[in-house]
């Protein structure tokens, strides 16, 4: 389970991005964090990947107090988490297969295991026939699916998606939303930050509303509303 306990984040310029956040996310849950631009959604997620540290309060990640993770342990912590973004951050000179395999190569996984894992994950995201394509030969939705495959190839405990449908049209948005649901069904916890109404309404999952760094609502089967 992930738990934020009285978490406040004040940036150097004096901006309070998060103001006394208390939030629990259970293993296997699907949670959407919604709210307008600048309300603290990305900051909330960055505390999990340790791109940011809280000014006060604690973040617990599956029994580990993130405050206790040292620089040396950081790569191991980050491998427990898959992350996708609005801009897909793919390697443009590498194929679909290579983009997904790269993460495993860096981690020193054997090549026959890499082959097995990559083809398995490309099947799940529905890109098994595009493995030799380059990112510029793919639609936006397909590029995001490559990013999802890359994020999942480590079998992370949690997938963090920060505005993953921000660059997509409605059809691709629905496809990505459905894929996130499928991944969640297969057992991965999903935490999504978005201001996209279409995505949130289609999911029909837990919605945590955030405004000005505070949680303003938390609904089991929420819809998008501000
Ligand atoms: N590194 C930083 N230094 C200073 N201020 C920051 C930094 N990162 C974020 N902020 C500020 O913290 C607040 C929350 O930012 P955050 O990126 O979490 O918002 P968000 O809800 O993700 O917005 P968006 O929907 O536009 O992505 C904003 O006022 C932002 O300007
Ligand atoms: Mg953001």
Short mmCIF file of N, CA, C and O in Angstrom, two decimals, residues 42-91:
data_model
loop_
_atom_site.label_atom_id
_atom_site.label_comp_id
_atom_site.label_asym_id
_atom_site.label_seq_id
_atom_site.Cartn_x
_atom_site.Cartn_y
_atom_site.Cartn_z
N UNK A 42 1.21 16.49 -10.61
CA UNK A 42 2.52 15.91 -10.96
C UNK A 42 3.44 15.86 -9.75
O UNK A 42 4.19 14.90 -9.57
N UNK A 43 3.37 16.88 -8.91
CA UNK A 43 4.20 16.90 -7.71
C UNK A 43 3.87 15.69 -6.82
O UNK A 43 4.78 15.03 -6.29
N UNK A 44 2.59 15.39 -6.70
CA UNK A 44 2.15 14.23 -5.91
C UNK A 44 2.80 12.95 -6.43
O UNK A 44 3.29 12.12 -5.66
N UNK A 45 2.83 12.79 -7.76
CA UNK A 45 3.42 11.59 -8.37
C UNK A 45 4.94 11.58 -8.23
O UNK A 45 5.55 10.53 -8.01
N UNK A 46 5.55 12.76 -8.35
CA UNK A 46 7.02 12.83 -8.28
C UNK A 46 7.56 12.47 -6.91
O UNK A 46 8.73 12.13 -6.76
N UNK A 47 6.71 12.54 -5.89
CA UNK A 47 7.14 12.11 -4.56
C UNK A 47 7.31 10.59 -4.52
O UNK A 47 8.10 10.08 -3.74
N UNK A 48 6.58 9.88 -5.38
CA UNK A 48 6.71 8.41 -5.42
C UNK A 48 7.98 7.99 -6.13
O UNK A 48 8.63 7.02 -5.73
N UNK A 49 8.34 8.71 -7.19
CA UNK A 49 9.55 8.34 -7.94
C UNK A 49 10.79 8.99 -7.33
O UNK A 49 11.89 8.80 -7.83
N UNK A 50 10.59 9.77 -6.31
CA UNK A 50 11.66 10.49 -5.61
C UNK A 50 12.36 11.52 -6.50
O UNK A 50 13.51 11.86 -6.28
N UNK A 51 11.60 12.03 -7.48
CA UNK A 51 12.10 13.20 -8.20
C UNK A 51 11.95 14.44 -7.31
O UNK A 51 12.62 15.44 -7.51
N UNK A 52 11.03 14.36 -6.38
CA UNK A 52 10.84 15.41 -5.37
C UNK A 52 10.74 14.76 -4.01
O UNK A 52 10.33 13.60 -3.90
N UNK A 53 11.14 15.52 -2.99
CA UNK A 53 11.00 15.05 -1.60
C UNK A 53 10.04 15.99 -0.89
O UNK A 53 10.03 17.19 -1.16
N UNK A 54 9.25 15.47 0.06
CA UNK A 54 8.32 16.37 0.76
C UNK A 54 9.06 17.37 1.67
O UNK A 54 10.14 17.06 2.15
N UNK A 55 8.47 18.53 1.84
CA UNK A 55 9.01 19.51 2.78
C UNK A 55 8.73 19.04 4.20
O UNK A 55 9.56 19.16 5.09
N UNK A 56 7.52 18.49 4.40
CA UNK A 56 7.21 17.82 5.66
C UNK A 56 6.22 16.69 5.39
O UNK A 56 5.59 16.66 4.35
N UNK A 57 6.12 15.77 6.33
CA UNK A 57 5.25 14.61 6.17
C UNK A 57 6.01 13.42 5.60
O UNK A 57 7.21 13.52 5.32
N UNK A 58 5.30 12.30 5.45
CA UNK A 58 5.95 11.06 5.02
C UNK A 58 5.21 10.42 3.86
O UNK A 58 3.99 10.51 3.77
N UNK A 59 5.98 9.74 3.02
CA UNK A 59 5.38 8.93 1.96
C UNK A 59 5.85 7.50 2.17
O UNK A 59 7.05 7.23 2.23
N UNK A 60 4.89 6.59 2.35
CA UNK A 60 5.22 5.18 2.56
C UNK A 60 4.89 4.42 1.27
O UNK A 60 3.78 4.55 0.74
N UNK A 61 5.84 3.64 0.80
CA UNK A 61 5.67 2.87 -0.44
C UNK A 61 5.88 1.40 -0.12
O UNK A 61 7.01 0.95 0.08
N UNK A 62 4.79 0.64 -0.02
CA UNK A 62 4.87 -0.78 0.32
C UNK A 62 5.85 -1.02 1.47
O UNK A 62 6.89 -1.66 1.31
N UNK A 63 5.53 -0.48 2.60
CA UNK A 63 6.26 -0.68 3.87
C UNK A 63 7.58 0.09 3.94
O UNK A 63 8.22 0.12 4.99
N UNK A 64 8.04 0.69 2.85
CA UNK A 64 9.27 1.47 2.90
C UNK A 64 8.93 2.95 3.08
O UNK A 64 8.10 3.49 2.34
N UNK A 65 9.56 3.56 4.07
CA UNK A 65 9.43 5.01 4.21
C UNK A 65 10.40 5.62 3.21
O UNK A 65 11.61 5.42 3.28
N UNK A 66 9.87 6.36 2.23
CA UNK A 66 10.72 6.83 1.13
C UNK A 66 11.82 7.77 1.59
O UNK A 66 12.82 7.96 0.90
N UNK A 67 11.63 8.33 2.76
CA UNK A 67 12.65 9.19 3.35
C UNK A 67 13.95 8.42 3.60
O UNK A 67 15.03 8.99 3.63
N UNK A 68 13.81 7.10 3.76
CA UNK A 68 14.97 6.29 4.13
C UNK A 68 15.72 5.72 2.93
O UNK A 68 16.72 5.02 3.08
N UNK A 69 15.22 6.01 1.73
CA UNK A 69 15.90 5.49 0.53
C UNK A 69 17.10 6.36 0.18
O UNK A 69 16.97 7.57 0.00
N UNK A 70 18.27 5.72 0.11
CA UNK A 70 19.50 6.47 -0.16
C UNK A 70 19.68 6.62 -1.67
O UNK A 70 19.01 5.97 -2.46
N UNK A 71 20.63 7.45 -2.05
CA UNK A 71 20.94 7.65 -3.47
C UNK A 71 21.29 6.33 -4.14
O UNK A 71 20.91 6.07 -5.27
N UNK A 72 22.02 5.49 -3.38
CA UNK A 72 22.46 4.21 -3.92
C UNK A 72 21.28 3.28 -4.22
O UNK A 72 21.30 2.51 -5.16
N UNK A 73 20.26 3.39 -3.37
CA UNK A 73 19.09 2.50 -3.52
C UNK A 73 18.08 3.01 -4.56
O UNK A 73 17.16 2.29 -4.94
N UNK A 74 18.29 4.25 -5.00
CA UNK A 74 17.32 4.90 -5.87
C UNK A 74 17.00 4.13 -7.16
O UNK A 74 15.83 3.94 -7.50
N UNK A 75 18.03 3.63 -7.90
CA UNK A 75 17.72 2.88 -9.12
C UNK A 75 16.85 1.66 -8.84
O UNK A 75 15.96 1.33 -9.64
N UNK A 76 17.08 0.98 -7.72
CA UNK A 76 16.29 -0.21 -7.38
C UNK A 76 14.86 0.19 -7.05
O UNK A 76 13.90 -0.48 -7.45
N UNK A 77 14.71 1.30 -6.33
CA UNK A 77 13.36 1.79 -6.02
C UNK A 77 12.62 2.12 -7.31
O UNK A 77 11.47 1.74 -7.50
N UNK A 78 13.31 2.81 -8.23
CA UNK A 78 12.64 3.26 -9.47
C UNK A 78 12.24 2.09 -10.35
O UNK A 78 11.28 2.19 -11.12
N UNK A 79 12.95 0.96 -10.24
CA UNK A 79 12.56 -0.21 -11.03
C UNK A 79 11.26 -0.83 -10.55
O UNK A 79 10.67 -1.66 -11.23
N UNK A 80 10.84 -0.44 -9.36
CA UNK A 80 9.57 -0.96 -8.84
C UNK A 80 8.38 -0.18 -9.41
O UNK A 80 7.23 -0.49 -9.13
N UNK A 81 8.70 0.89 -10.15
CA UNK A 81 7.68 1.80 -10.64
C UNK A 81 7.81 1.97 -12.15
O UNK A 81 8.92 2.13 -12.66
N UNK A 82 6.69 1.89 -12.86
CA UNK A 82 6.69 2.22 -14.29
C UNK A 82 6.06 3.59 -14.45
O UNK A 82 5.09 3.90 -13.77
N UNK A 83 6.62 4.41 -15.34
CA UNK A 83 6.09 5.76 -15.51
C UNK A 83 5.83 6.05 -16.99
O UNK A 83 6.66 5.72 -17.83
N UNK A 84 4.70 6.67 -17.28
CA UNK A 84 4.46 7.18 -18.64
C UNK A 84 4.01 8.64 -18.56
O UNK A 84 3.45 9.07 -17.55
N UNK A 85 4.29 9.37 -19.64
CA UNK A 85 4.05 10.82 -19.66
C UNK A 85 3.22 11.20 -20.88
O UNK A 85 2.98 10.40 -21.77
N UNK A 86 2.88 12.48 -20.91
CA UNK A 86 2.13 13.04 -22.05
C UNK A 86 2.95 12.94 -23.34
O UNK A 86 2.45 12.52 -24.38
N UNK A 87 4.22 13.37 -23.28
CA UNK A 87 5.11 13.19 -24.44
C UNK A 87 5.81 11.86 -24.19
O UNK A 87 6.35 11.62 -23.13
N UNK A 88 5.77 11.00 -25.16
CA UNK A 88 6.01 9.59 -24.92
C UNK A 88 7.44 9.25 -24.51
O UNK A 88 7.72 8.22 -23.96
N UNK A 89 8.36 10.19 -24.82
CA UNK A 89 9.77 10.02 -24.45
C UNK A 89 10.38 8.73 -25.00
O UNK A 89 11.13 8.02 -24.32
N UNK A 90 10.05 8.42 -26.27
CA UNK A 90 10.64 7.23 -26.90
C UNK A 90 12.00 7.59 -27.51
O UNK A 90 12.26 8.76 -27.81
N UNK A 91 12.83 6.57 -27.70
CA UNK A 91 14.10 6.77 -28.40
C UNK A 91 13.80 6.74 -29.89
O UNK A 91 13.39 5.71 -30.43
#
